[in-house]
PDB file of C-alpha atoms in Angstrom:
ATOM      1  CA  MET A 163     -13.735 -13.122  -9.106  1.00  0.00           C
ATOM      2  CA  LYS A 164     -14.672  -9.484  -9.893  1.00  0.00           C
ATOM      3  CA  LEU A 165     -13.957  -6.518  -8.029  1.00  0.00           C
ATOM      4  CA  TYR A 166     -16.401  -3.659  -8.161  1.00  0.00           C
ATOM      5  CA  ASP A 167     -14.228  -0.641  -8.079  1.00  0.00           C
ATOM      6  CA  GLY A 168     -14.833   3.133  -7.657  1.00  0.00           C
ATOM      7  CA  GLY A 169     -11.695   4.986  -9.169  1.00  0.00           C
ATOM      8  CA  ARG A 170     -10.108   7.544  -7.059  1.00  0.00           C
ATOM      9  CA  ALA A 171     -12.767   6.972  -4.123  1.00  0.00           C
ATOM     10  CA  PRO A 172     -10.793   6.209  -0.852  1.00  0.00           C
ATOM     11  CA  ASN A 173     -11.911   2.791  -0.166  1.00  0.00           C
ATOM     12  CA  PRO A 174     -11.708   1.237  -3.536  1.00  0.00           C
ATOM     13  CA  ARG A 175      -7.950   2.772  -3.742  1.00  0.00           C
ATOM     14  CA  ARG A 176      -7.195   1.322  -0.138  1.00  0.00           C
ATOM     15  CA  VAL A 177      -8.082  -2.346  -1.758  1.00  0.00           C
ATOM     16  CA  ARG A 178      -6.174  -1.563  -4.857  1.00  0.00           C
ATOM     17  CA  ILE A 179      -3.049  -0.502  -2.942  1.00  0.00           C
ATOM     18  CA  PHE A 180      -3.354  -3.699  -0.792  1.00  0.00           C
ATOM     19  CA  LEU A 181      -3.425  -5.770  -3.852  1.00  0.00           C
ATOM     20  CA  ASP A 182      -0.757  -4.179  -5.596  1.00  0.00           C
ATOM     21  CA  GLU A 183       1.686  -4.663  -2.461  1.00  0.00           C
ATOM     22  CA  LYS A 184       0.676  -8.613  -2.743  1.00  0.00           C
ATOM     23  CA  GLU A 185       1.127  -8.424  -6.292  1.00  0.00           C
ATOM     24  CA  ILE A 186      -2.417  -9.883  -6.768  1.00  0.00           C
ATOM     25  CA  THR A 187      -4.363  -9.184  -9.881  1.00  0.00           C
ATOM     26  CA  VAL A 188      -8.217  -9.131  -9.760  1.00  0.00           C
ATOM     27  CA  PRO A 189     -10.391  -8.070 -12.782  1.00  0.00           C
ATOM     28  CA  LEU A 190     -11.922  -4.792 -11.974  1.00  0.00           C
ATOM     29  CA  GLU A 191     -15.652  -3.708 -12.719  1.00  0.00           C
ATOM     30  CA  PRO A 192     -15.917   0.162 -12.671  1.00  0.00           C
ATOM     31  CA  VAL A 193     -18.792   1.685 -10.904  1.00  0.00           C
ATOM     32  CA  ASP A 194     -19.322   5.347 -11.704  1.00  0.00           C
ATOM     33  CA  ILE A 195     -20.613   6.854  -8.133  1.00  0.00           C
ATOM     34  CA  ALA A 196     -21.378  10.209 -10.150  1.00  0.00           C
ATOM     35  CA  LYS A 197     -23.795   8.690 -12.108  1.00  0.00           C
ATOM     36  CA  GLY A 198     -25.479   6.674  -9.351  1.00  0.00           C
ATOM     37  CA  GLU A 199     -24.273   3.289 -10.694  1.00  0.00           C
ATOM     38  CA  HIS A 200     -23.910   2.247  -7.100  1.00  0.00           C
ATOM     39  CA  LYS A 201     -27.539   2.611  -6.557  1.00  0.00           C
ATOM     40  CA  THR A 202     -28.698   0.351  -9.417  1.00  0.00           C
ATOM     41  CA  THR A 203     -30.889  -2.627  -8.664  1.00  0.00           C
ATOM     42  CA  ASP A 204     -28.101  -4.889  -9.874  1.00  0.00           C
ATOM     43  CA  PHE A 205     -25.497  -3.424  -7.521  1.00  0.00           C
ATOM     44  CA  THR A 206     -27.671  -3.433  -4.563  1.00  0.00           C
ATOM     45  CA  ALA A 207     -28.305  -6.974  -5.126  1.00  0.00           C
ATOM     46  CA  ILE A 208     -24.390  -7.260  -4.419  1.00  0.00           C
ATOM     47  CA  ASN A 209     -24.083  -4.995  -1.673  1.00  0.00           C
ATOM     48  CA  PRO A 210     -27.554  -3.789  -0.173  1.00  0.00           C
ATOM     49  CA  LEU A 211     -25.730  -0.758   1.308  1.00  0.00           C
ATOM     50  CA  GLN A 212     -24.686   0.301  -1.942  1.00  0.00           C
ATOM     51  CA  ARG A 213     -21.302   0.998  -1.293  1.00  0.00           C
ATOM     52  CA  ILE A 214     -18.044   0.228  -3.125  1.00  0.00           C
ATOM     53  CA  PRO A 215     -15.588  -1.538  -3.337  1.00  0.00           C
ATOM     54  CA  SER A 216     -17.275  -4.971  -3.409  1.00  0.00           C
ATOM     55  CA  LEU A 217     -15.827  -8.481  -4.236  1.00  0.00           C
ATOM     56  CA  VAL A 218     -17.652 -11.187  -5.929  1.00  0.00           C
ATOM     57  CA  LEU A 219     -16.201 -14.576  -5.720  1.00  0.00           C
ATOM     58  CA  ASP A 220     -16.484 -17.153  -8.519  1.00  0.00           C
ATOM     59  CA  ASP A 221     -19.254 -19.045  -6.565  1.00  0.00           C
ATOM     60  CA  GLY A 222     -21.363 -15.865  -6.420  1.00  0.00           C
ATOM     61  CA  THR A 223     -20.189 -14.959  -2.761  1.00  0.00           C
ATOM     62  CA  ALA A 224     -20.128 -11.154  -2.139  1.00  0.00           C
ATOM     63  CA  ILE A 225     -17.738  -9.579   0.116  1.00  0.00           C
ATOM     64  CA  SER A 226     -18.070  -5.940   1.124  1.00  0.00           C
ATOM     65  CA  GLU A 227     -16.222  -3.323   3.111  1.00  0.00           C
ATOM     66  CA  SER A 228     -12.595  -2.731   2.087  1.00  0.00           C
ATOM     67  CA  ILE A 229     -10.744  -4.170   5.135  1.00  0.00           C
ATOM     68  CA  ALA A 230     -12.768  -7.372   4.835  1.00  0.00           C
ATOM     69  CA  ILE A 231     -11.931  -7.624   1.301  1.00  0.00           C
ATOM     70  CA  CYS A 232      -8.119  -7.044   2.333  1.00  0.00           C
ATOM     71  CA  ARG A 233      -8.413  -9.697   4.910  1.00  0.00           C
ATOM     72  CA  TYR A 234      -9.720 -12.289   2.569  1.00  0.00           C
ATOM     73  CA  PHE A 235      -6.527 -11.710   0.293  1.00  0.00           C
ATOM     74  CA  GLU A 236      -4.357 -11.632   3.085  1.00  0.00           C
ATOM     75  CA  ALA A 237      -5.553 -15.214   4.218  1.00  0.00           C
ATOM     76  CA  LEU A 238      -5.315 -16.420   0.381  1.00  0.00           C
ATOM     77  CA  GLN A 239      -1.754 -15.037   0.289  1.00  0.00           C
ATOM     78  CA  PRO A 240       0.036 -14.373   3.632  1.00  0.00           C
ATOM     79  CA  ASP A 241       2.959 -13.019   2.176  1.00  0.00           C
ATOM     80  CA  PRO A 242       4.033 -10.120   2.445  1.00  0.00           C
ATOM     81  CA  PRO A 243       2.233 -10.068   5.711  1.00  0.00           C
ATOM     82  CA  LEU A 244       0.077  -6.741   5.714  1.00  0.00           C
ATOM     83  CA  PHE A 245      -1.929  -7.486   9.089  1.00  0.00           C
ATOM     84  CA  GLY A 246       1.282  -8.549  11.048  1.00  0.00           C
ATOM     85  CA  ARG A 247       3.086 -11.659  11.769  1.00  0.00           C
ATOM     86  CA  SER A 248       3.090 -12.614  15.286  1.00  0.00           C
ATOM     87  CA  PRO A 249      -0.140 -12.246  17.525  1.00  0.00           C
ATOM     88  CA  VAL A 250       1.447  -8.925  19.085  1.00  0.00           C
ATOM     89  CA  GLU A 251       1.966  -7.443  15.645  1.00  0.00           C
ATOM     90  CA  GLN A 252      -1.126  -8.412  14.528  1.00  0.00           C
ATOM     91  CA  ALA A 253      -2.913  -6.872  17.419  1.00  0.00           C
ATOM     92  CA  ILE A 254      -0.942  -3.508  17.027  1.00  0.00           C
ATOM     93  CA  VAL A 255      -1.729  -3.419  13.413  1.00  0.00           C
ATOM     94  CA  GLU A 256      -5.346  -3.785  14.333  1.00  0.00           C
ATOM     95  CA  MET A 257      -5.213  -1.032  16.858  1.00  0.00           C
ATOM     96  CA  TRP A 258      -3.452   1.465  14.452  1.00  0.00           C
ATOM     97  CA  GLN A 259      -5.452   0.437  11.340  1.00  0.00           C
ATOM     98  CA  ARG A 260      -8.857   1.087  13.459  1.00  0.00           C
ATOM     99  CA  ARG A 261      -7.429   4.460  14.943  1.00  0.00           C
ATOM    100  CA  LEU A 262      -6.649   5.483  11.465  1.00  0.00           C
ATOM    101  CA  GLU A 263      -9.902   4.166   9.902  1.00  0.00           C
ATOM    102  CA  PHE A 264     -12.104   6.126  12.627  1.00  0.00           C
ATOM    103  CA  GLU A 265     -10.164   9.329  13.802  1.00  0.00           C
ATOM    104  CA  LEU A 266      -8.668  10.194  10.552  1.00  0.00           C
ATOM    105  CA  LEU A 267     -10.522   8.623   7.449  1.00  0.00           C
ATOM    106  CA  GLY A 268     -13.802   8.792   8.956  1.00  0.00           C
ATOM    107  CA  ALA A 269     -13.321  12.460  10.086  1.00  0.00           C
ATOM    108  CA  VAL A 270     -12.124  13.498   6.809  1.00  0.00           C
ATOM    109  CA  ALA A 271     -14.961  11.775   5.255  1.00  0.00           C
ATOM    110  CA  ALA A 272     -17.186  13.400   7.673  1.00  0.00           C
ATOM    111  CA  VAL A 273     -15.972  17.050   6.458  1.00  0.00           C
ATOM    112  CA  PHE A 274     -16.104  16.393   2.912  1.00  0.00           C
ATOM    113  CA  ARG A 275     -19.595  14.721   2.827  1.00  0.00           C
ATOM    114  CA  HIS A 276     -21.116  17.557   4.937  1.00  0.00           C
ATOM    115  CA  LEU A 277     -19.270  20.560   3.656  1.00  0.00           C
ATOM    116  CA  HIS A 278     -18.569  19.988  -0.205  1.00  0.00           C
ATOM    117  CA  PRO A 279     -21.146  21.140  -2.362  1.00  0.00           C
ATOM    118  CA  ALA A 280     -20.714  18.296  -4.740  1.00  0.00           C
ATOM    119  CA  MET A 281     -21.808  15.955  -2.213  1.00  0.00           C
ATOM    120  CA  ALA A 282     -25.277  17.753  -1.595  1.00  0.00           C
ATOM    121  CA  THR A 283     -27.138  15.172  -3.504  1.00  0.00           C
ATOM    122  CA  LEU A 284     -25.329  12.176  -2.128  1.00  0.00           C
ATOM    123  CA  GLU A 285     -25.247  13.094   1.665  1.00  0.00           C
ATOM    124  CA  VAL A 286     -28.931  13.979   2.585  1.00  0.00           C
ATOM    125  CA  PRO A 287     -29.308  15.752   4.900  1.00  0.00           C
ATOM    126  CA  GLN A 288     -25.574  17.675   4.885  1.00  0.00           C
ATOM    127  CA  VAL A 289     -24.998  18.857   8.500  1.00  0.00           C
ATOM    128  CA  ALA A 290     -22.421  21.462   8.205  1.00  0.00           C
ATOM    129  CA  PRO A 291     -21.957  21.742  12.059  1.00  0.00           C
ATOM    130  CA  TRP A 292     -21.059  18.246  11.904  1.00  0.00           C
ATOM    131  CA  GLY A 293     -18.697  18.817   9.073  1.00  0.00           C
ATOM    132  CA  GLU A 294     -17.001  21.713  10.740  1.00  0.00           C
ATOM    133  CA  ALA A 295     -16.636  19.582  14.146  1.00  0.00           C
ATOM    134  CA  ASN A 296     -14.453  16.947  12.431  1.00  0.00           C
ATOM    135  CA  LYS A 297     -11.837  19.483  10.979  1.00  0.00           C
ATOM    136  CA  GLY A 298     -10.613  19.593  14.594  1.00  0.00           C
ATOM    137  CA  LYS A 299     -10.874  16.088  15.263  1.00  0.00           C
ATOM    138  CA  VAL A 300      -8.649  15.455  12.003  1.00  0.00           C
ATOM    139  CA  GLU A 301      -5.977  17.947  13.368  1.00  0.00           C
ATOM    140  CA  SER A 302      -5.985  16.818  16.878  1.00  0.00           C
ATOM    141  CA  PHE A 303      -5.228  13.186  15.514  1.00  0.00           C
ATOM    142  CA  LEU A 304      -2.711  14.409  13.337  1.00  0.00           C
ATOM    143  CA  HIS A 305      -0.799  15.731  16.212  1.00  0.00           C
ATOM    144  CA  LEU A 306      -0.992  12.334  18.146  1.00  0.00           C
ATOM    145  CA  LEU A 307       0.143  10.351  14.975  1.00  0.00           C
ATOM    146  CA  ASP A 308       3.151  12.686  14.550  1.00  0.00           C
ATOM    147  CA  ARG A 309       4.069  12.000  18.219  1.00  0.00           C
ATOM    148  CA  HIS A 310       3.971   8.251  17.566  1.00  0.00           C
ATOM    149  CA  LEU A 311       5.861   8.554  14.040  1.00  0.00           C
ATOM    150  CA  ALA A 312       8.721  10.294  15.953  1.00  0.00           C
ATOM    151  CA  ASN A 313       9.961   6.916  17.126  1.00  0.00           C
ATOM    152  CA  HIS A 314       8.511   4.687  14.211  1.00  0.00           C
ATOM    153  CA  ALA A 315       9.229   4.219  10.516  1.00  0.00           C
ATOM    154  CA  PHE A 316       5.659   2.790   9.719  1.00  0.00           C
ATOM    155  CA  VAL A 317       2.247   3.394  11.776  1.00  0.00           C
ATOM    156  CA  ALA A 318       2.254  -0.093  13.266  1.00  0.00           C
ATOM    157  CA  GLY A 319       6.092  -0.363  13.988  1.00  0.00           C
ATOM    158  CA  ASP A 320       8.947  -0.999  11.834  1.00  0.00           C
ATOM    159  CA  ARG A 321       7.150  -2.901   8.921  1.00  0.00           C
ATOM    160  CA  PHE A 322       4.769  -1.611   6.147  1.00  0.00           C
ATOM    161  CA  SER A 323       1.150  -2.528   7.135  1.00  0.00           C
ATOM    162  CA  VAL A 324      -2.539  -2.118   5.952  1.00  0.00           C
ATOM    163  CA  ALA A 325      -2.346   0.579   8.523  1.00  0.00           C
ATOM    164  CA  ASP A 326      -0.208   2.582   6.596  1.00  0.00           C
ATOM    165  CA  ILE A 327      -2.400   2.218   3.611  1.00  0.00           C
ATOM    166  CA  THR A 328      -5.410   3.538   5.409  1.00  0.00           C
ATOM    167  CA  GLY A 329      -3.136   6.208   6.865  1.00  0.00           C
ATOM    168  CA  LEU A 330      -2.187   7.239   3.294  1.00  0.00           C
ATOM    169  CA  ILE A 331      -5.658   7.323   1.860  1.00  0.00           C
ATOM    170  CA  GLY A 332      -6.730   9.352   4.897  1.00  0.00           C
ATOM    171  CA  ILE A 333      -4.175  12.059   4.335  1.00  0.00           C
ATOM    172  CA  ASP A 334      -4.517  11.872   0.517  1.00  0.00           C
ATOM    173  CA  PHE A 335      -8.224  12.630   0.990  1.00  0.00           C
ATOM    174  CA  MET A 336      -7.639  15.836   2.680  1.00  0.00           C
ATOM    175  CA  ARG A 337      -7.033  17.400  -0.385  1.00  0.00           C
ATOM    176  CA  LEU A 338     -10.730  17.267  -1.256  1.00  0.00           C
ATOM    177  CA  PRO A 339     -12.118  18.978   1.577  1.00  0.00           C
ATOM    178  CA  LYS A 340      -8.883  21.297   1.385  1.00  0.00           C
ATOM    179  CA  LEU A 341      -7.642  20.119   4.701  1.00  0.00           C
ATOM    180  CA  PRO A 342      -4.004  20.967   5.209  1.00  0.00           C
ATOM    181  CA  ILE A 343      -1.448  19.025   7.342  1.00  0.00           C
ATOM    182  CA  PRO A 344      -0.739  21.278  10.235  1.00  0.00           C
ATOM    183  CA  ALA A 345       2.614  23.156  10.233  1.00  0.00           C
ATOM    184  CA  GLY A 346       5.289  21.421  12.513  1.00  0.00           C
ATOM    185  CA  LEU A 347       4.053  17.863  11.947  1.00  0.00           C
ATOM    186  CA  ASP A 348       7.560  16.920  10.532  1.00  0.00           C
ATOM    187  CA  HIS A 349       7.305  13.168  11.107  1.00  0.00           C
ATOM    188  CA  VAL A 350       3.740  12.871   9.518  1.00  0.00           C
ATOM    189  CA  LYS A 351       5.259  14.511   6.505  1.00  0.00           C
ATOM    190  CA  ARG A 352       8.301  12.453   6.361  1.00  0.00           C
ATOM    191  CA  TRP A 353       6.263   9.195   6.813  1.00  0.00           C
ATOM    192  CA  HIS A 354       3.383  10.474   4.286  1.00  0.00           C
ATOM    193  CA  THR A 355       6.367  11.539   1.647  1.00  0.00           C
ATOM    194  CA  ALA A 356       7.930   7.840   1.856  1.00  0.00           C
ATOM    195  CA  ILE A 357       4.496   5.892   1.639  1.00  0.00           C
ATOM    196  CA  ARG A 358       3.629   8.199  -1.331  1.00  0.00           C
ATOM    197  CA  GLN A 359       7.081   6.922  -3.030  1.00  0.00           C
ATOM    198  CA  ARG A 360       6.138   3.094  -2.736  1.00  0.00           C
ATOM    199  CA  PRO A 361       4.908   2.203  -6.337  1.00  0.00           C
ATOM    200  CA  SER A 362       1.705   0.657  -4.989  1.00  0.00           C
ATOM    201  CA  ALA A 363       0.639   4.421  -3.989  1.00  0.00           C
ATOM    202  CA  SER A 364      -0.273   5.032  -7.641  1.00  0.00           C
ATOM    203  CA  ALA A 365      -2.789   2.059  -7.662  1.00  0.00           C
TER     204      ALA A 365
END
């Protein structure tokens, strides 16, 4: 198999962190977004949405979307369980994974894609008011997350999960559009510092 990877972009990094936590090694095929390599005919045949990461199995099956790729590897190698163990754990992990996906990572991406000059040729058209509107969404969600983390070591409870990975890359991504963690969110900062110290965070 081969994993088409995009360097420090958030979603490829999310899969690499997941694989590192699982201690799974997969051959990587770099895709340079800045050079438009995700828009080539060959890559479009793998993923018609022209997004990375994408996983191609030995039989030619192509799997795209970072969480779908993570679920594939979770099924192949259940331990350590990063999507939860019991039905309740799995549901809670899924709940927080989706919240972090849509309310944090997606909102940060909207700010970056619609306001950063470097994205002008990739996000057509850039809609500046939409980028500005998402700044408030990011801040509002971080306040909610801080209240939640007051009673939890990890996002989905007392065990590290894929939700923590999504949260990590979401907050790390805030650096590019220069979004700060609001003052006073000590629980978010404590959690983020702890997750950043895991060896997988450097994947």
